Coordinates of C-alpha atoms in Angstrom, one line a residue:
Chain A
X660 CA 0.0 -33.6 21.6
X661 CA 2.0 -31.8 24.2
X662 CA -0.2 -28.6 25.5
X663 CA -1.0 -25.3 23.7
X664 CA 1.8 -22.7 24.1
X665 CA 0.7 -19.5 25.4
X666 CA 0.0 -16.6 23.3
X667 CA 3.1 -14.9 23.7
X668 CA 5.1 -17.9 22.9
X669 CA 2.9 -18.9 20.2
X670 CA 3.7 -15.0 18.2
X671 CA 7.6 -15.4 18.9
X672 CA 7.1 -19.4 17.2
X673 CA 4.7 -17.5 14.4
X674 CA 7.4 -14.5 13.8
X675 CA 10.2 -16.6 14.1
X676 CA 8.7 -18.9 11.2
X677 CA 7.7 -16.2 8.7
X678 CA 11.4 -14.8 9.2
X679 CA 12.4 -18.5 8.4
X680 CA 10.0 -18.2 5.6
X681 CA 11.3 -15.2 4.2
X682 CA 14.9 -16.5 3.9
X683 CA 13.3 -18.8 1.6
X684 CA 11.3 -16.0 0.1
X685 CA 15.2 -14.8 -0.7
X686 CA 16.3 -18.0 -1.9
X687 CA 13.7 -18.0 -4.8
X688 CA 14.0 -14.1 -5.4
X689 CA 15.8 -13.5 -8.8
X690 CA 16.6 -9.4 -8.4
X691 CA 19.0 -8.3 -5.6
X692 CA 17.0 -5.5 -4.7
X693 CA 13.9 -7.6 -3.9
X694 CA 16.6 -9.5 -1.8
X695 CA 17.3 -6.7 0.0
X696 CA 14.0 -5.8 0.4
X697 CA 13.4 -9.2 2.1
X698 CA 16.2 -8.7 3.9
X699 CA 14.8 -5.4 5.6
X700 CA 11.6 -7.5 6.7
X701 CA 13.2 -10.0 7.9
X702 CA 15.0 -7.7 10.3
X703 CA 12.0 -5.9 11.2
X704 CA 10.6 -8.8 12.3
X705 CA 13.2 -9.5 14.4
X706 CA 13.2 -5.8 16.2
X707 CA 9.2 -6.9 16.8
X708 CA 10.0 -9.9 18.4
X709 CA 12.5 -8.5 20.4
X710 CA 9.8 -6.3 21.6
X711 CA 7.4 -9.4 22.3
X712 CA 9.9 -10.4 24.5
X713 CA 10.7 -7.3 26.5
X714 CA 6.9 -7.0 26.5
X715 CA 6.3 -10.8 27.6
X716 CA 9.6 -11.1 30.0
X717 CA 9.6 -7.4 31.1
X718 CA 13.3 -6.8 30.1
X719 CA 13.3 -2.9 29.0
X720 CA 17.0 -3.4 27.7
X721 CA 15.3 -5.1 24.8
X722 CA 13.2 -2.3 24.0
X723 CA 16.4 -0.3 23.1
X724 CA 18.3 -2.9 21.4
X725 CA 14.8 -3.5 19.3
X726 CA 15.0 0.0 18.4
X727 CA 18.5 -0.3 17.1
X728 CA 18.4 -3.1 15.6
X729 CA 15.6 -1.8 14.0
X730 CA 17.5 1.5 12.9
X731 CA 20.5 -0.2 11.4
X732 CA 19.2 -3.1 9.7
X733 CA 15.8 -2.3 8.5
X734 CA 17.0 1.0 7.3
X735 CA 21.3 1.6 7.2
X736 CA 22.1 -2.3 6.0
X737 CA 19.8 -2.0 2.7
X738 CA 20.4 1.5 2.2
X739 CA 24.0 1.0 2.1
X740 CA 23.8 -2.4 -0.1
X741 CA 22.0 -0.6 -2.2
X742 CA 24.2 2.3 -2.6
X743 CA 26.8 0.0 -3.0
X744 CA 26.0 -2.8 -5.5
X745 CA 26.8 -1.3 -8.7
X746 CA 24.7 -0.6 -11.1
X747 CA 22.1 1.0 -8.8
X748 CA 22.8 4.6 -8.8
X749 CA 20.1 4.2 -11.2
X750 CA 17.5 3.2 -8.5
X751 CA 15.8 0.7 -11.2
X752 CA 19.1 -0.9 -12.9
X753 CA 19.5 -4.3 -11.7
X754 CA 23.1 -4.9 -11.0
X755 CA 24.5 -7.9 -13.9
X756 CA 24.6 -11.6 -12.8
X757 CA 22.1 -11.9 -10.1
X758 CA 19.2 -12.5 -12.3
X759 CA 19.6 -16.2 -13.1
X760 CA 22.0 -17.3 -10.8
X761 CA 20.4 -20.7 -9.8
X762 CA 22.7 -23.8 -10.3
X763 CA 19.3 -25.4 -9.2
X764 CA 15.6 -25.3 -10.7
X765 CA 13.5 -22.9 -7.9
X766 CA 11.7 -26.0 -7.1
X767 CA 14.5 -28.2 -7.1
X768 CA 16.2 -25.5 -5.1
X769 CA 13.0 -25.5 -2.1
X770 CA 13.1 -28.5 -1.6
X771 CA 16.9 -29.1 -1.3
X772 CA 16.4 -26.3 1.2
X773 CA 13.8 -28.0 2.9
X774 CA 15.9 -31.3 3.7
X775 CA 18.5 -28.5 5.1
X776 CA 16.0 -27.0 7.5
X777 CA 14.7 -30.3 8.6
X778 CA 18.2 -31.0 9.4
X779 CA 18.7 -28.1 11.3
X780 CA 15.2 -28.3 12.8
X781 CA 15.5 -31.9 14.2
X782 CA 19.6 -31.4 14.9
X783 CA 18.3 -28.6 17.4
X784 CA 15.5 -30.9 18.4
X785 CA 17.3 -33.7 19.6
X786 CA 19.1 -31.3 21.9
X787 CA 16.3 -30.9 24.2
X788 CA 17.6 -27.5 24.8
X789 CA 14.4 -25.5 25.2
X790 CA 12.7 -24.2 28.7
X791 CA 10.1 -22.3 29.9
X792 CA 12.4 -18.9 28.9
X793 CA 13.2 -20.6 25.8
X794 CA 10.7 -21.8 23.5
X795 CA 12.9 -24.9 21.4
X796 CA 10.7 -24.2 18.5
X797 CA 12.1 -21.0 17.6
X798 CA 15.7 -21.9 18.5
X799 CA 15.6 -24.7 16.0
X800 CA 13.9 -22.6 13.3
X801 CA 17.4 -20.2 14.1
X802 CA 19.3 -23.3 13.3
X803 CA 16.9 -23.8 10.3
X804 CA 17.6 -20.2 8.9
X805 CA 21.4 -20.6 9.2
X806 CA 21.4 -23.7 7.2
X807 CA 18.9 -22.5 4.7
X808 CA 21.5 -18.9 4.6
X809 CA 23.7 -21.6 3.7
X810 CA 22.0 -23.4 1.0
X811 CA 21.4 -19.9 -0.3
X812 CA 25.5 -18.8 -0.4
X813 CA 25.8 -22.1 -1.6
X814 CA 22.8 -22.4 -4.6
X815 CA 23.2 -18.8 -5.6
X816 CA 26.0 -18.5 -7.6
X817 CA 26.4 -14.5 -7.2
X818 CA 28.1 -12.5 -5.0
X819 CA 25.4 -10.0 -4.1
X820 CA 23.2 -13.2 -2.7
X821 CA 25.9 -14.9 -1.3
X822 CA 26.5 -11.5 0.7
X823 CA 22.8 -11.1 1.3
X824 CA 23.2 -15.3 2.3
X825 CA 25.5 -13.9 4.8
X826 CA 23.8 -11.2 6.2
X827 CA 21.0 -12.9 6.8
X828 CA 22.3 -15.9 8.3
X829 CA 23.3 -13.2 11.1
X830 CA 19.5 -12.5 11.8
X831 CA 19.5 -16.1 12.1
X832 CA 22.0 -16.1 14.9
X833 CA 20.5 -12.9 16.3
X834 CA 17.2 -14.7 16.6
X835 CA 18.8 -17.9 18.4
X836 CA 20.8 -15.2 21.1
X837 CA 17.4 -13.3 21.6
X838 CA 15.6 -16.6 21.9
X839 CA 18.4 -18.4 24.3
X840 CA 19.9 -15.1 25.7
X841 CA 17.5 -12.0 26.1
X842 CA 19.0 -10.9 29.2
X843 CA 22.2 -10.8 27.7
X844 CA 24.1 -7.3 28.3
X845 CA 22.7 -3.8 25.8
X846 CA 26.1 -3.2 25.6
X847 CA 27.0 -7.1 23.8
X848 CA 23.9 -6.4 21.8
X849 CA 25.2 -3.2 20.1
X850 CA 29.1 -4.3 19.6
X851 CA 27.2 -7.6 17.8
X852 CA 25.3 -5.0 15.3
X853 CA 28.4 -2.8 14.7
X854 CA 30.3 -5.7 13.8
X855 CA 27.5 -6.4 11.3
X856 CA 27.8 -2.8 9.6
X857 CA 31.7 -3.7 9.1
X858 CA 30.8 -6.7 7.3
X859 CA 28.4 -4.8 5.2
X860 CA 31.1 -2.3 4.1
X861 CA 33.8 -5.5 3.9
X862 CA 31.1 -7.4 1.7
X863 CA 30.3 -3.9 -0.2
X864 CA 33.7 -3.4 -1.4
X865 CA 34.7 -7.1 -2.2
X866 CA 30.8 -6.7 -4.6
X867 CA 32.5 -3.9 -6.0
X868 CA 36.1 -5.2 -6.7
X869 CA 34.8 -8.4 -8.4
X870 CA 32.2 -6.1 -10.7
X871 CA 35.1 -3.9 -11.5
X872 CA 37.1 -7.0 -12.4
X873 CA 34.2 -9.2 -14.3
X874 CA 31.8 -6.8 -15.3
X875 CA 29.3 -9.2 -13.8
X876 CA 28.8 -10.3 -10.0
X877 CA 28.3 -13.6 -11.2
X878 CA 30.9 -15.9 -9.5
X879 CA 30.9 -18.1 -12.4
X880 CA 33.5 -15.8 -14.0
X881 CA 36.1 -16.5 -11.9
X882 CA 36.5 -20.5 -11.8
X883 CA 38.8 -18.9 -15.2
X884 CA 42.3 -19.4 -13.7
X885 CA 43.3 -16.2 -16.1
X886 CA 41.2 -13.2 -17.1
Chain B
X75 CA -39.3 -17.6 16.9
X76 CA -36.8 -20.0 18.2
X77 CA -38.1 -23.4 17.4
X78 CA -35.4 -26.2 17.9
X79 CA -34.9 -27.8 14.4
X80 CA -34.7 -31.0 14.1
X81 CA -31.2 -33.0 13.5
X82 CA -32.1 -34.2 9.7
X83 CA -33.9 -30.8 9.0
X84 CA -30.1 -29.3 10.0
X85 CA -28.4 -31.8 8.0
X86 CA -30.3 -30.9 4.7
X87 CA -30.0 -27.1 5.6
X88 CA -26.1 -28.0 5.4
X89 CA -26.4 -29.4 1.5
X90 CA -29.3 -26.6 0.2
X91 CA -27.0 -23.6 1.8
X92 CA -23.8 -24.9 0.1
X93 CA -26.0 -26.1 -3.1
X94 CA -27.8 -22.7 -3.7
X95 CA -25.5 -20.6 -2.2
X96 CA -22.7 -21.5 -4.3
X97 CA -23.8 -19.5 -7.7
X98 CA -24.2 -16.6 -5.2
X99 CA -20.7 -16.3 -4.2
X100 CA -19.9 -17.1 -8.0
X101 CA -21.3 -14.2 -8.8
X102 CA -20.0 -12.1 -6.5
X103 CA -16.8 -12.8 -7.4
X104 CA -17.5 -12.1 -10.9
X105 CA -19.0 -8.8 -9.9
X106 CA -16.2 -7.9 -7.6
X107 CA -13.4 -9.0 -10.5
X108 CA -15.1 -6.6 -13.2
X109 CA -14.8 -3.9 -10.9
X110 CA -11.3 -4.3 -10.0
X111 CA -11.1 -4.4 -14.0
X112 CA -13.1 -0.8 -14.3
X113 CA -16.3 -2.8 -15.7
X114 CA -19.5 -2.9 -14.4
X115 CA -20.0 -6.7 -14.6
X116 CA -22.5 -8.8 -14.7
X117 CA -25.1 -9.1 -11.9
X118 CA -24.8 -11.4 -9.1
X119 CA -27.5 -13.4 -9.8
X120 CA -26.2 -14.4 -13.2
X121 CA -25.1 -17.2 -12.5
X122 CA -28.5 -18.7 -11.6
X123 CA -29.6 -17.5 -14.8
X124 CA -26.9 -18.7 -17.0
X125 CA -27.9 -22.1 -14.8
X126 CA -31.2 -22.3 -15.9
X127 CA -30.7 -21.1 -19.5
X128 CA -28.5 -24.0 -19.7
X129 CA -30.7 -26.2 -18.6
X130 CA -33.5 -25.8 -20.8
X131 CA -30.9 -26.1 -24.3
X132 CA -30.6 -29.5 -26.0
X133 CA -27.9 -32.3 -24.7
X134 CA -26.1 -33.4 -27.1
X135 CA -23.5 -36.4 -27.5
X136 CA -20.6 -36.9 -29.7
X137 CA -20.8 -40.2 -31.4
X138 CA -19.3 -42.6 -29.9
X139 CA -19.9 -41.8 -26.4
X140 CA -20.7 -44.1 -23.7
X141 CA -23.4 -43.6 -21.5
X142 CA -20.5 -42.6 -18.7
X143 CA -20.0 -39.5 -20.7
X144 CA -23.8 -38.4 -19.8
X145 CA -23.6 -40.2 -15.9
X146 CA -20.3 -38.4 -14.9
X147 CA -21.5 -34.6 -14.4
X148 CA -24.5 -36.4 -12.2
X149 CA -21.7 -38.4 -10.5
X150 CA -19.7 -34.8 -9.7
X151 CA -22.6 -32.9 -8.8
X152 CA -23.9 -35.7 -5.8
X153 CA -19.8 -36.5 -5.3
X154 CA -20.2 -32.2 -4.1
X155 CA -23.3 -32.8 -2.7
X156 CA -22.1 -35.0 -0.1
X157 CA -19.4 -33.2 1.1
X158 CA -20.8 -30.7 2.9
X159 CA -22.4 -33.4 5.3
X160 CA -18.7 -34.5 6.4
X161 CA -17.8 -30.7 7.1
X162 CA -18.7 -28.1 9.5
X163 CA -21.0 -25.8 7.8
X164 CA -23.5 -24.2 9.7
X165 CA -23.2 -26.2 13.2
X166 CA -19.9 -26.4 15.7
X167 CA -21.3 -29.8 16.7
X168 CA -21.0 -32.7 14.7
X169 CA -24.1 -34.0 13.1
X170 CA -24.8 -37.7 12.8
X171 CA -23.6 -37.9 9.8
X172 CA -20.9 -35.5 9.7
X173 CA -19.3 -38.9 11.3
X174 CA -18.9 -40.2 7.9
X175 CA -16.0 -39.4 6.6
X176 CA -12.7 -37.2 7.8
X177 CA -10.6 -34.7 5.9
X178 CA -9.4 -37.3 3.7
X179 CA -12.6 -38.9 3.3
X180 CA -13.9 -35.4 1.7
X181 CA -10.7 -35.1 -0.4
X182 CA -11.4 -38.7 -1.9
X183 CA -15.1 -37.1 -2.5
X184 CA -13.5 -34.2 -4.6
X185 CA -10.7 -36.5 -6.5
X186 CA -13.7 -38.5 -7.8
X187 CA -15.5 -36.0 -9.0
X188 CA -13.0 -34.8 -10.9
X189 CA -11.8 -38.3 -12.0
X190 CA -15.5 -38.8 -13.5
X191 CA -15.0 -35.4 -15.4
X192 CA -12.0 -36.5 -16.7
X193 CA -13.0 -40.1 -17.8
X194 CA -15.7 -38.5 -19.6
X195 CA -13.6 -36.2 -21.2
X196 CA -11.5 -38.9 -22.5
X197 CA -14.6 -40.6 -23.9
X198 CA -14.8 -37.6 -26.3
X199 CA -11.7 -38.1 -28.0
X200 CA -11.6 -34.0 -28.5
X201 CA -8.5 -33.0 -27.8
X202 CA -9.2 -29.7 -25.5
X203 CA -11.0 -31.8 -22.9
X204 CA -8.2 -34.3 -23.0
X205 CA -5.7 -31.5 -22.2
X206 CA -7.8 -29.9 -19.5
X207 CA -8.2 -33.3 -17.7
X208 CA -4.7 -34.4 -18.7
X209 CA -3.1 -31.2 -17.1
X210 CA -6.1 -31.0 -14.3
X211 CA -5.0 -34.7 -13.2
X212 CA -1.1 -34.3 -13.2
X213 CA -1.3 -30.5 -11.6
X214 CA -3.2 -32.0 -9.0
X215 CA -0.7 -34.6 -8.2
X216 CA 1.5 -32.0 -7.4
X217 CA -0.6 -30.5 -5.3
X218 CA -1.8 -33.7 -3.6
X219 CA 1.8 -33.8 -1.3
X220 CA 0.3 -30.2 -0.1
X221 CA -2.5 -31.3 1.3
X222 CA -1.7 -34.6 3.0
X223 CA 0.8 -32.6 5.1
X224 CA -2.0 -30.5 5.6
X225 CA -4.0 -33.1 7.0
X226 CA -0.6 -34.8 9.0
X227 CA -0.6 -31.1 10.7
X228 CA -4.3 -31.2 11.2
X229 CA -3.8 -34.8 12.6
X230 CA -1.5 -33.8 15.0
X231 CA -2.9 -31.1 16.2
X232 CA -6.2 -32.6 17.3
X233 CA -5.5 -36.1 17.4
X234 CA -8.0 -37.0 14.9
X235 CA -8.9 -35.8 11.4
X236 CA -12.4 -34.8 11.9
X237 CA -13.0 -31.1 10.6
X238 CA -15.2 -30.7 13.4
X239 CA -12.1 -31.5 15.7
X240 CA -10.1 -29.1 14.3
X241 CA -12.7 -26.0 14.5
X242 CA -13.5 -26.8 18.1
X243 CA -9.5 -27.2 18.5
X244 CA -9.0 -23.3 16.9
X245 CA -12.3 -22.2 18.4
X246 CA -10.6 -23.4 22.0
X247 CA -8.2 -20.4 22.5
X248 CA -6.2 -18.0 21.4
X249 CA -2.7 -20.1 21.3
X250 CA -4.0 -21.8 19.2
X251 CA -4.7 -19.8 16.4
X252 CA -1.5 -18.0 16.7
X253 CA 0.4 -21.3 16.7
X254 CA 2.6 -21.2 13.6
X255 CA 1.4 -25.0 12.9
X256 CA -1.9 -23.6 12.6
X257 CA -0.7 -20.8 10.1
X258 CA 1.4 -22.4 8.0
X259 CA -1.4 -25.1 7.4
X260 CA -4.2 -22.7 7.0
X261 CA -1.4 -20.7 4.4
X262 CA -0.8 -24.1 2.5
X263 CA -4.2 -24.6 2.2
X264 CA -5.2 -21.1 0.9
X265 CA -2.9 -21.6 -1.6
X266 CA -4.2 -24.8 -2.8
X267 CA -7.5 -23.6 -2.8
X268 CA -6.4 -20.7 -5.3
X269 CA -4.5 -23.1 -7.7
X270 CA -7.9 -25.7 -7.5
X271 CA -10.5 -22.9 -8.1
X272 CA -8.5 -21.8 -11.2
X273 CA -7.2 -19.0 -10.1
X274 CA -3.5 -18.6 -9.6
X275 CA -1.0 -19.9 -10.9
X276 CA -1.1 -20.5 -14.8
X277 CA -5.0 -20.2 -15.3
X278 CA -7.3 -16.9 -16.1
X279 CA -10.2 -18.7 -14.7
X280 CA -12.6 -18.1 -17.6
X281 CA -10.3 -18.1 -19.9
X282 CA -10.2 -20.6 -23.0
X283 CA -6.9 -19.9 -23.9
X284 CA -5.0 -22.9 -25.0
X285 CA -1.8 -22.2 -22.9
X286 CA -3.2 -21.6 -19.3
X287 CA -6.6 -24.3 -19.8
X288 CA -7.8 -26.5 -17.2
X289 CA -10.5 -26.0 -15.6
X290 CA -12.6 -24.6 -18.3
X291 CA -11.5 -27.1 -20.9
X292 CA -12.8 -30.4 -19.2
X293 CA -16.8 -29.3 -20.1
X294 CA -16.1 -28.8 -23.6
X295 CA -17.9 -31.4 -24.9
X296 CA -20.9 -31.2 -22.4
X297 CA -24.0 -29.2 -23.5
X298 CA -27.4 -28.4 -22.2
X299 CA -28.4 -29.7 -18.8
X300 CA -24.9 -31.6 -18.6
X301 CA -23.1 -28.8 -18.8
X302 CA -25.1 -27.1 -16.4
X303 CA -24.3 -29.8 -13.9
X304 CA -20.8 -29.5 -14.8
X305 CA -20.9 -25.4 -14.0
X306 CA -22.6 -25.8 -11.1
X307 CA -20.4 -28.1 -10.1
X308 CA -17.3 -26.3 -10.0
X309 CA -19.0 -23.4 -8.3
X310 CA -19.8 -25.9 -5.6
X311 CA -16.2 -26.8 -5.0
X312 CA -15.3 -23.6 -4.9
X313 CA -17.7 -23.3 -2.4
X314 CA -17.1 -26.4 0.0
X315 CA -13.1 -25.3 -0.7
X316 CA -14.3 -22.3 0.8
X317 CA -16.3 -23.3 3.7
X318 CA -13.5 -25.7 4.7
X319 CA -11.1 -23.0 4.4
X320 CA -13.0 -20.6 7.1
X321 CA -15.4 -22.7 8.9
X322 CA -12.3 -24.8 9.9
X323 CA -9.3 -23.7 9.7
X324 CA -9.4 -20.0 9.5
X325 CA -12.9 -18.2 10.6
X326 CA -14.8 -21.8 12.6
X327 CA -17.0 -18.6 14.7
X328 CA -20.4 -17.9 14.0
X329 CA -21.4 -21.3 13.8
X330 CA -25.2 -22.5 15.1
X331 CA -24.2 -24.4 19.1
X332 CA -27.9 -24.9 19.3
X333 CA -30.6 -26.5 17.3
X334 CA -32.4 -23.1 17.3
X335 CA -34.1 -21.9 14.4
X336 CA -32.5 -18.3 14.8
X337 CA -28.9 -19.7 14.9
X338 CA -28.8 -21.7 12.4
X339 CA -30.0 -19.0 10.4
X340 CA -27.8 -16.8 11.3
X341 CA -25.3 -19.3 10.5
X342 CA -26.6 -19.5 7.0
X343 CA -26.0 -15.4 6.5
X344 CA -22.6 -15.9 8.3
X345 CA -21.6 -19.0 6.3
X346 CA -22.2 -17.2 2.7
X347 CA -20.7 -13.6 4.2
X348 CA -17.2 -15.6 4.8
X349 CA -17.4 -17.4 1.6
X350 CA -17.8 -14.2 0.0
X351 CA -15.4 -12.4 2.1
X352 CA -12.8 -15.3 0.7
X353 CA -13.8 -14.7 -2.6
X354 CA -13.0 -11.4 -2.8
X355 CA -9.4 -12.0 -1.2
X356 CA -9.1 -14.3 -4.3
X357 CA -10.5 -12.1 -6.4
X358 CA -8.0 -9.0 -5.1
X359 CA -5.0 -12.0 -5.7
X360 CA -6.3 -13.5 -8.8
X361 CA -6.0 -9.9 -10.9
X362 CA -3.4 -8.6 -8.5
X363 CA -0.6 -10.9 -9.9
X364 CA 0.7 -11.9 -13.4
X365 CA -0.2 -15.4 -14.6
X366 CA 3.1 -17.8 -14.7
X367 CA 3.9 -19.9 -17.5
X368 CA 2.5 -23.7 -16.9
X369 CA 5.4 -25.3 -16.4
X370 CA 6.2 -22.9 -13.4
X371 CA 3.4 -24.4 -11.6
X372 CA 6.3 -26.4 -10.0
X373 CA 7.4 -23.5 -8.1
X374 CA 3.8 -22.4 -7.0
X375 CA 3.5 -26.0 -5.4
X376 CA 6.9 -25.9 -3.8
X377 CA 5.7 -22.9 -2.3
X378 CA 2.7 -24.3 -0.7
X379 CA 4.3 -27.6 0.0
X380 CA 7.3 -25.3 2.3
X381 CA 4.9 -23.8 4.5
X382 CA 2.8 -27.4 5.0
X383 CA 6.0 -29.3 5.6
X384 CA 7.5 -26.5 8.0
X385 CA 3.9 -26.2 9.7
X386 CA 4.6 -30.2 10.7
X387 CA 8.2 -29.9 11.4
X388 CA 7.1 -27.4 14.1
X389 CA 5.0 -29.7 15.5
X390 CA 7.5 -31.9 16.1
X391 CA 9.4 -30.0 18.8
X392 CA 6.1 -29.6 20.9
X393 CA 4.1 -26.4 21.3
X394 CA 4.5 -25.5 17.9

């Protein structure tokens, strides 16, 4: 095999695959707030490896954009999904619909997944785009965690997951940019992030509108041409 | 104090640690599950005593049986018996005949063992051994993906599938124990090693209850001495499962790198402080999470067989 990648690289590969790992970990997840709670992790572990790489390519910009990253996804993302998916201003009520919403078996649905993620891995691959400031492993597990945010929009047949789907698949582009781009400007960073809250509060009140119409955030209801 | 052992001297110190020490870290297991329950437990040195109680009872047959049905426990317990030769477990160099076999040669070891138990256990014609060898043989084909990639990752990691090759390869620097290759397969692999000792998905591991049986059911027919052997045997896979699981992939320090008497005892103490060390990770697992229903066990093996195939795929970009 080709040589050993250094330590540094090696924990950016490692973190980059549990984060890969947990979007599975979502996939399989029946409750939404579990979801979210994956969610937050995931995004933690993207503020840490932001840090391994300010701390292995001495780029202090990251520091800060590790920090808020870290403030507005680990903490105002799921705070906010939570306030707003109904049903959870009782902290333990599980909002209707999510429960269930496999069109797929969980096993089925893994290794569906997994066929997606090796098509993303080896897509990425065969692009030869890594260097030494790039490691290609974790750019292709980026490609590898949009197309399994994918297969999650597309297997989960609720809107709360297919939001979730969504917001995730951001941490997978977020990963690819710090991987390919870590230099890239603080103030790029931050507009990316506040773009992301919008989307919360876009997906937040679209959850809302559809429970207030169905009673349910299953999507299933609304193949019905009439009410 | 430092006498260099001879070669064959280490070799049979390899089979007696894993052969004796196994009831030992049986029973601490037991001893640290009945605390996490709030009971005392039994002591750890039960197991040697429920051992020999066994063995001094009556062996009886059912009618009908073949001989096989009395030859397969001694067909597991020597299958066990020669595994520990092919793995590392008390020196980081390879002993003569450590050459013997690879990874898979030590998994063909442990599928015949258990294909012995269950042949016998058809011979009965009772019906609880046939489920418990029925469900043992088709849970572990579902399993069996698991572990080749395991070995593929292993493979191509080293170049080779010698467990020795592997624990120098982990021993050899930091990268590349943080390699997510490495973790992945070390994470599959601790997850079949919890479904093959019985403890996680479906079974409770002493349990005879109908809907979560493997493991235990397979001896039901076995008495006396037989039985024994059977006993021992599983508490010698979970032992070799164990030793593989930290002398090679996870923990492969505190390994003898000399003939010296002193190391190699000291590997001995280190060897059955990891195995216990593992076992009480299981044991925090095994009564930390709910049992699933059998037929989940799909999802428990999709689980495993993610993180193998992942920890392959990363290999394939290079420097995973």
């Amino acid at each position: 095999m080709t040589g050993v990648p250094g330590v540094y690289t090696g924990a950016a590969n490692a973190i980059a695959a549990v984060m890969l790992l947990l979007e599975f970990g979502m996939l399989r997840q029946a409750l939404a707030r579990d979801q979210v709670r994956l969610y937050a992790v995931q995004s933690a572990l993207i503020s840490v490896l932001a840090v391994v790489i300010a701390a292995d390519r001495n780029l202090p910009d990251l520091y800060a954009l590790a920090a808020l990253s870290a403030a507005l996804k680990v903490v105002a993302v799921p705070l906010v999904l939570r306030r707003l998916l109904p049903g959870s201003v009782v902290v333990s009520e599980e909002p209707p619909g999510v429960a269930g919403s496999h069109t797929l078996s969980p096993a089925s649905a893994v290794l569906a997944t997994i066929a997606l993620a090796a098509f993303g891995f080896f897509a990425v691959g065969s692009l030869h785009m890594g260097g030494p400031g790039a490691p290609a492993l974790a750019l292709a597990i980026a490609a590898a965690m949009v197309f399994v945010a994918f297969g999650l929009m597309i297997i989960r047949k609720d809107v709360a997951s297919q939001a979730i789907g969504f917001f995730s698949l951001e941490n997978g582009i977020s990963l690819a940019a710090l991987v390919v781009a870590a230099g890239l400007p603080l103030i790029f960073e931050t507009a990316f992030l506040f773009d992301l809250l919008v989307a919360v509060v876009v997906f937040g009140m679209l959850i809302r509108a559809h429970h207030g119409r169905a009673d349910s955030l299953s999507t299933a209801d609304l193949t019905r041409l009439r009410g | 104090m430092s006498a260099a052992l001879p070669i064959p001297v280490i070799q049979l110190l390899q089979v007696l640690t894993v052969a004796l020490g196994a009831p030992a870290v049986t029973g601490v297991i037991a001893t640290v599950e009945a605390r996490l329950q709030g009971r005392r437990g039994p002591r750890v040195l039960q197991p040697y005593y429920d051992l020999a109680k066994l063995c001094r009872k009556e062996a009886l047959a059912p009618s009908g049986a073949t001989a096989f049905f009395l030859a397969a426990p001694l067909i597991a317990v020597a299958a066990y018996l020669t595994i520990p030769l092919l793995i590392p477990v008390l020196t980081s160099y390879g002993l003569p005949l450590g050459y013997m076999g690879d990874i898979l040669g030590g998994g063909f070891l442990l599928s015949l063992a258990s294909f012995v138990v269950a042949v016998a256990a058809l011979e009965t014609g009772s019906p609880y051994a046939q489920l418990g060898s029925s469900r043992a043989k088709t849970f572990s084909a579902i399993t069996e993906p698991v572990v080749l990639f395991v070995v593929f990752t292993v493979a191509l990691l080293t170049g080779t599938d010698l467990p020795y090759a592997l624990a120098a390869t982990v021993r050899s620097s930091a990268g590349q124990v943080i390699r997510p290759a490495h973790l992945l397969a070390s994470a599959a692999l601790f997850m079949v090693i919890l479904h093959e000792t019985g403890r996680i998905p479906v079974e409770t591991h002493t349990g005879t209850n109908e809907f979560g049986m493997i493991e235990e059911a397979r001896s039901f027919e076995h008495s006396g001495p037989y039985l024994a052997l059977l006993k021992w045997g599983s508490m010698l896979k979970q032992m070799i499962l164990f030793t593989i699981l930290s002398d090679v992939f996870l923990v492969p320090w505190g390994l003898a790198s000399t003939q010296r008497l002193g190391s190699v005892l000291l590997a001995i103490v280190a060897l059955l402080a990891k195995a216990c060390a593992v076992g009480v990770v299981v044991a925090v697992i095994d009564n930390s999470f709910a049992k699933l229903r059998l037929f989940k066990i799909t999802e428990y093996a999709s689980a495993a067989f993610l993180l193998a195939v992942l920890g392959v795929f990363t290999l394939y970009l290079g420097g995973g």
